[in-house]
CSV table of C-alpha atoms and ligand atoms in Angstrom, one decimal:
chain,number,residue,atom,x,y,z
A,1,MET,CA,102.6,99.2,122.1
A,2,SER,CA,102.5,99.2,118.3
A,3,ILE,CA,100.1,96.2,118.3
A,4,ASN,CA,97.7,98.2,120.4
A,5,VAL,CA,97.9,101.1,117.9
A,6,ASN,CA,97.2,98.8,115.0
A,7,GLU,CA,94.3,97.3,116.8
A,8,ASN,CA,92.9,100.8,117.5
A,9,CYS,CA,93.3,101.7,113.8
A,10,GLU,CA,91.4,98.6,112.8
A,11,ASP,CA,88.7,99.4,115.3
A,12,ILE,CA,88.4,102.9,113.8
A,13,VAL,CA,88.2,101.6,110.3
A,14,SER,CA,85.6,98.9,111.1
A,15,GLU,CA,83.6,101.5,112.9
A,16,GLN,CA,83.8,103.8,109.9
A,17,ILE,CA,82.7,101.0,107.6
A,18,GLN,CA,79.7,100.4,109.8
A,19,GLN,CA,78.9,104.1,109.6
A,20,LEU,CA,79.2,103.9,105.8
A,21,GLN,CA,76.9,100.8,105.8
A,22,LYS,CA,74.3,102.8,107.7
A,23,ILE,CA,74.6,105.7,105.3
A,24,ILE,CA,74.2,103.4,102.3
A,25,ASP,CA,71.3,101.6,103.9
A,26,GLU,CA,69.4,104.8,104.4
A,27,SER,CA,70.2,106.4,101.1
A,28,LYS,CA,68.1,106.0,98.0
A,29,ASN,CA,70.0,108.0,95.4
A,30,ILE,CA,73.7,107.4,95.7
A,31,VAL,CA,76.2,108.9,93.2
A,32,PHE,CA,79.8,107.7,93.1
A,33,PHE,CA,82.5,110.1,92.0
A,34,GLY,CA,85.8,108.4,91.3
A,35,GLY,CA,89.3,108.9,90.1
A,36,ALA,CA,92.5,107.1,89.4
A,37,GLY,CA,92.6,105.5,92.8
A,38,VAL,CA,89.7,103.3,91.9
A,39,SER,CA,91.7,101.7,89.1
A,40,THR,CA,95.0,101.4,90.8
A,41,GLU,CA,93.7,98.3,92.6
A,42,SER,CA,93.2,96.8,89.1
A,43,GLY,CA,96.9,97.5,88.4
A,44,ILE,CA,96.5,100.7,86.4
A,45,PRO,CA,99.0,103.2,87.5
A,46,ASP,CA,97.8,106.6,88.8
A,47,PHE,CA,98.8,109.3,86.5
A,48,ARG,CA,99.5,111.8,89.2
A,49,SER,CA,100.8,109.7,92.1
A,50,VAL,CA,104.4,109.9,93.1
A,51,ASP,CA,105.4,106.6,91.4
A,52,GLY,CA,102.8,107.0,88.7
A,53,LEU,CA,103.3,107.5,85.0
A,54,TYR,CA,104.3,111.1,85.2
A,55,HIS,CA,107.5,110.5,86.9
A,56,GLN,CA,108.7,107.7,84.7
A,57,LYS,CA,111.4,108.5,82.1
A,58,TRP,CA,110.2,109.3,78.5
A,59,LYS,CA,111.4,111.3,75.6
A,60,TYR,CA,108.9,114.1,76.3
A,61,PRO,CA,107.0,114.9,79.5
A,62,PRO,CA,103.8,112.7,79.5
A,63,GLU,CA,101.7,115.8,79.8
A,64,MET,CA,103.1,117.0,76.5
A,65,ILE,CA,102.7,113.7,74.7
A,66,ILE,CA,99.0,113.4,75.8
A,67,SER,CA,98.1,116.8,74.4
A,68,HIS,CA,96.1,117.6,71.3
A,69,SER,CA,98.9,119.5,69.6
A,70,PHE,CA,101.3,116.7,70.1
A,71,PHE,CA,98.8,114.2,68.8
A,72,VAL,CA,98.5,116.3,65.6
A,73,LYS,CA,102.3,117.0,65.2
A,74,ASN,CA,103.8,113.7,66.3
A,75,PRO,CA,101.1,110.9,66.2
A,76,LYS,CA,103.7,108.2,66.0
A,77,GLU,CA,105.3,109.1,69.3
A,78,PHE,CA,101.8,109.8,70.7
A,79,TYR,CA,100.7,106.3,69.9
A,80,ARG,CA,103.9,104.7,71.1
A,81,PHE,CA,103.3,106.2,74.5
A,82,TYR,CA,99.5,105.8,74.4
A,83,LYS,CA,99.7,102.1,73.6
A,84,GLU,CA,102.3,101.3,76.3
A,85,LYS,CA,100.9,103.5,79.1
A,86,LEU,CA,97.2,104.1,78.5
A,87,LEU,CA,96.0,101.0,76.8
A,88,PRO,CA,96.7,98.2,79.2
A,89,SER,CA,95.4,94.7,78.3
A,90,GLY,CA,94.1,92.0,80.6
A,91,ILE,CA,93.0,94.5,83.2
A,92,LEU,CA,89.9,93.4,85.2
A,93,PRO,CA,87.4,95.3,87.4
A,94,ASN,CA,88.2,95.1,91.1
A,95,LYS,CA,86.1,94.9,94.2
A,96,ALA,CA,85.2,98.6,94.0
A,97,HIS,CA,83.9,98.4,90.5
A,98,LYS,CA,82.0,95.3,91.3
A,99,LYS,CA,80.3,96.6,94.4
A,100,LEU,CA,79.3,99.8,92.7
A,101,ALA,CA,77.7,97.8,89.9
A,102,GLN,CA,75.8,95.8,92.5
A,103,LEU,CA,74.6,98.9,94.3
A,104,GLU,CA,73.2,100.1,90.9
A,105,LYS,CA,71.5,96.8,90.3
A,106,VAL,CA,69.6,97.0,93.6
A,107,GLY,CA,68.5,100.5,92.7
A,108,LYS,CA,70.5,102.4,95.3
A,109,LEU,CA,73.2,103.9,93.1
A,110,LYS,CA,72.1,106.1,90.3
A,111,ALA,CA,75.3,107.1,88.6
A,112,VAL,CA,79.0,106.7,88.5
A,113,VAL,CA,80.9,109.8,87.5
A,114,THR,CA,84.5,108.9,86.7
A,115,GLN,CA,87.7,110.6,85.7
A,116,ASN,CA,89.1,107.2,84.5
A,117,ILE,CA,89.2,106.2,80.9
A,118,ASP,CA,89.6,102.4,81.3
A,119,GLY,CA,86.0,101.3,81.0
A,120,LEU,CA,86.2,99.1,84.0
A,121,HIS,CA,83.0,100.3,85.6
A,122,GLN,CA,81.1,99.1,82.5
A,123,ASP,CA,83.1,95.9,82.5
A,124,ALA,CA,81.9,95.3,86.1
A,125,GLY,CA,78.3,95.8,85.0
A,126,SER,CA,77.6,99.5,85.7
A,127,GLU,CA,75.2,101.0,83.3
A,128,VAL,CA,75.0,104.7,84.1
A,129,VAL,CA,78.6,105.9,83.8
A,130,TYR,CA,79.6,109.4,83.0
A,131,GLU,CA,83.2,109.4,81.8
A,132,LEU,CA,84.5,112.9,82.2
A,133,HIS,CA,87.7,112.2,80.3
A,134,GLY,CA,86.4,109.8,77.7
A,135,SER,CA,87.2,106.2,77.1
A,136,ILE,CA,90.0,104.1,75.6
A,137,LEU,CA,87.4,101.7,74.4
A,138,ARG,CA,86.0,104.2,71.9
A,139,ASN,CA,88.1,105.4,68.9
A,140,TYR,CA,86.9,107.3,65.9
A,141,CYS,CA,88.3,108.1,62.5
A,142,THR,CA,89.1,111.8,62.5
A,143,ASN,CA,87.6,112.2,59.0
A,144,CYS,CA,84.6,109.8,58.5
A,145,LYS,CA,84.0,109.1,62.2
A,146,THR,CA,84.0,105.3,61.8
A,147,PHE,CA,84.2,103.6,65.2
A,148,TYR,CA,87.1,101.4,66.2
A,149,ASP,CA,87.6,99.3,69.3
A,150,ALA,CA,90.6,99.2,71.6
A,151,ASP,CA,92.0,96.1,69.9
A,152,PHE,CA,92.1,98.0,66.6
A,153,ILE,CA,94.4,100.5,68.2
A,154,ARG,CA,96.4,97.8,70.0
A,155,ASN,CA,97.0,95.9,66.9
A,156,ALA,CA,97.9,98.9,64.7
A,157,LYS,CA,101.5,98.9,63.7
A,158,GLU,CA,102.4,102.5,64.5
A,159,ILE,CA,99.6,105.0,63.7
A,160,PRO,CA,96.1,103.5,63.5
A,161,VAL,CA,94.4,104.7,60.3
A,162,CYS,CA,90.9,104.3,59.1
A,163,THR,CA,90.3,101.2,56.9
A,164,LYS,CA,87.7,103.1,55.0
A,165,CYS,CA,89.2,106.5,54.2
A,166,GLY,CA,92.8,106.3,55.5
A,167,ALA,CA,92.6,109.2,57.9
A,168,ILE,CA,94.1,108.9,61.4
A,169,VAL,CA,92.0,107.3,64.1
A,170,LYS,CA,91.8,109.1,67.5
A,171,PRO,CA,90.9,107.8,70.9
A,172,ASP,CA,87.7,109.3,72.4
A,173,VAL,CA,89.9,110.5,75.3
A,174,VAL,CA,90.1,114.1,76.4
A,175,LEU,CA,93.6,115.1,75.8
A,176,TYR,CA,95.4,118.1,77.3
A,177,GLU,CA,94.3,121.3,75.6
A,178,GLU,CA,90.9,119.8,74.8
A,179,GLY,CA,87.7,120.7,76.5
A,180,LEU,CA,85.4,118.3,78.3
A,181,ASP,CA,82.2,117.1,76.8
A,182,ASP,CA,79.4,119.6,77.8
A,183,HIS,CA,76.8,116.9,77.7
A,184,ILE,CA,78.7,114.6,80.1
A,185,ILE,CA,79.3,117.5,82.4
A,186,THR,CA,75.6,118.4,82.5
A,187,LYS,CA,74.6,114.8,83.1
A,188,SER,CA,77.2,114.6,85.9
A,189,ILE,CA,76.0,117.8,87.6
A,190,GLU,CA,72.3,116.7,87.3
A,191,ALA,CA,73.1,113.3,89.0
A,192,ILE,CA,75.2,114.9,91.7
A,193,ALA,CA,72.6,117.6,92.4
A,194,LYS,CA,69.8,115.0,92.8
A,195,ALA,CA,71.8,112.6,95.0
A,196,ASP,CA,71.1,112.1,98.6
A,197,CYS,CA,74.5,110.6,99.1
A,198,LEU,CA,77.7,111.3,97.3
A,199,ILE,CA,80.6,108.9,97.7
A,200,ILE,CA,83.9,110.3,96.5
A,201,GLY,CA,86.6,107.7,96.0
A,202,GLY,CA,90.2,107.4,94.8
A,203,THR,CA,90.6,111.0,93.8
A,204,SER,CA,92.5,113.9,95.3
A,205,LEU,CA,89.8,116.3,94.2
A,206,THR,CA,92.5,118.7,93.1
A,207,VAL,CA,92.1,118.3,89.4
A,208,GLN,CA,89.3,120.2,87.7
A,209,PRO,CA,86.5,119.7,87.2
A,210,ALA,CA,86.4,117.3,90.1
A,211,ALA,CA,86.4,119.9,92.8
A,212,SER,CA,83.8,122.1,91.2
A,213,LEU,CA,81.4,119.3,90.3
A,214,VAL,CA,81.3,118.2,94.0
A,215,GLN,CA,80.0,121.7,94.8
A,216,TYR,CA,76.7,120.8,93.2
A,217,PHE,CA,76.0,118.3,95.9
A,218,SER,CA,73.4,119.4,98.5
A,219,GLY,CA,72.2,116.0,99.7
A,220,ARG,CA,72.5,114.5,103.2
A,221,HIS,CA,75.6,112.3,103.2
A,222,LEU,CA,79.0,113.3,101.8
A,223,VAL,CA,81.6,110.5,102.1
A,224,ILE,CA,85.3,110.4,101.1
A,225,ILE,CA,87.2,107.1,100.7
A,226,ASN,CA,90.8,107.8,99.7
A,227,LYS,CA,94.1,106.4,100.9
A,228,GLY,CA,96.2,109.3,99.6
A,229,ASP,CA,96.0,113.1,100.2
A,230,PHE,CA,93.0,115.0,99.1
A,231,TYR,CA,91.3,118.3,99.2
A,232,LEU,CA,88.6,118.2,101.8
A,233,PRO,CA,85.4,119.8,100.7
A,234,ARG,CA,83.0,121.4,103.1
A,235,GLY,CA,80.3,119.3,104.7
A,236,VAL,CA,82.0,115.9,104.6
A,237,GLU,CA,80.4,113.5,107.1
A,238,LEU,CA,82.7,110.6,106.8
A,239,VAL,CA,86.3,110.1,105.7
A,240,ILE,CA,87.8,106.7,105.4
A,241,ARG,CA,91.5,106.7,104.6
A,242,GLU,CA,91.7,103.2,103.2
A,243,LYS,CA,91.8,101.5,99.8
A,244,ILE,CA,88.4,101.9,98.1
A,245,GLY,CA,88.2,98.3,97.0
A,246,GLU,CA,88.8,97.0,100.5
A,247,VAL,CA,86.2,99.3,102.0
A,248,LEU,CA,83.4,98.7,99.5
A,249,ASP,CA,84.0,95.0,99.6
A,250,LYS,CA,82.8,95.0,103.2
A,251,ILE,CA,79.6,96.8,102.3
A,252,LYS,CA,76.4,94.8,101.9
A,253,CYS,CA,73.8,95.8,99.3
B,1,LIG,ZN1,87.6,107.2,58.0
């Protein structure tokens, strides 16, 4: 009996993927909105999933460590955590990142809006990427604004300091207590509002501004690809409860 059930599930998924293919074929302005689930398939743990970072043992709660006031008060502990948990090395783009980059190249996909900070979309070749929470690949001196790459942070002994002026270097990542970049928000809203197809992947849509950004979509096709639980916005045409990389891998550009 269980074999039949599995076969039925596979049938449903392959039917859903065909439906997604049809949607992508007839769309001309696709925007992808993604979250942590897109990067978990590259081996980056999901901040908020049950077995993700937030439930691992640490001296302080992770939410406290990755906050602005903690960065200012205790940069040594901040960087100890940051380097170990948020600055992975040797991580590569997965099938989801690669397919999205291909869809952009053929002119179908116009923008990726992401909550991730790992830079994997750009690594895969995507050009228009709006990073709501910033990027670990960009770091700036808090005083003279000199740019430093991720390796500079990685190789710093404890607290990375500017080689020019000696001030502390800060990742261009939106910490707790910090606001999002208005320009990025505006660009994301513009892209979503113009899209004829919005594909939401690897996000529960429960963290702001994710849910509110999606409200700007008024196009034809709203698709959700997510294996875990998520908030279901109104007007969703297709829901695929599978791993995003596996699903997008089957799509032809
Ligand atoms: Zn400096």
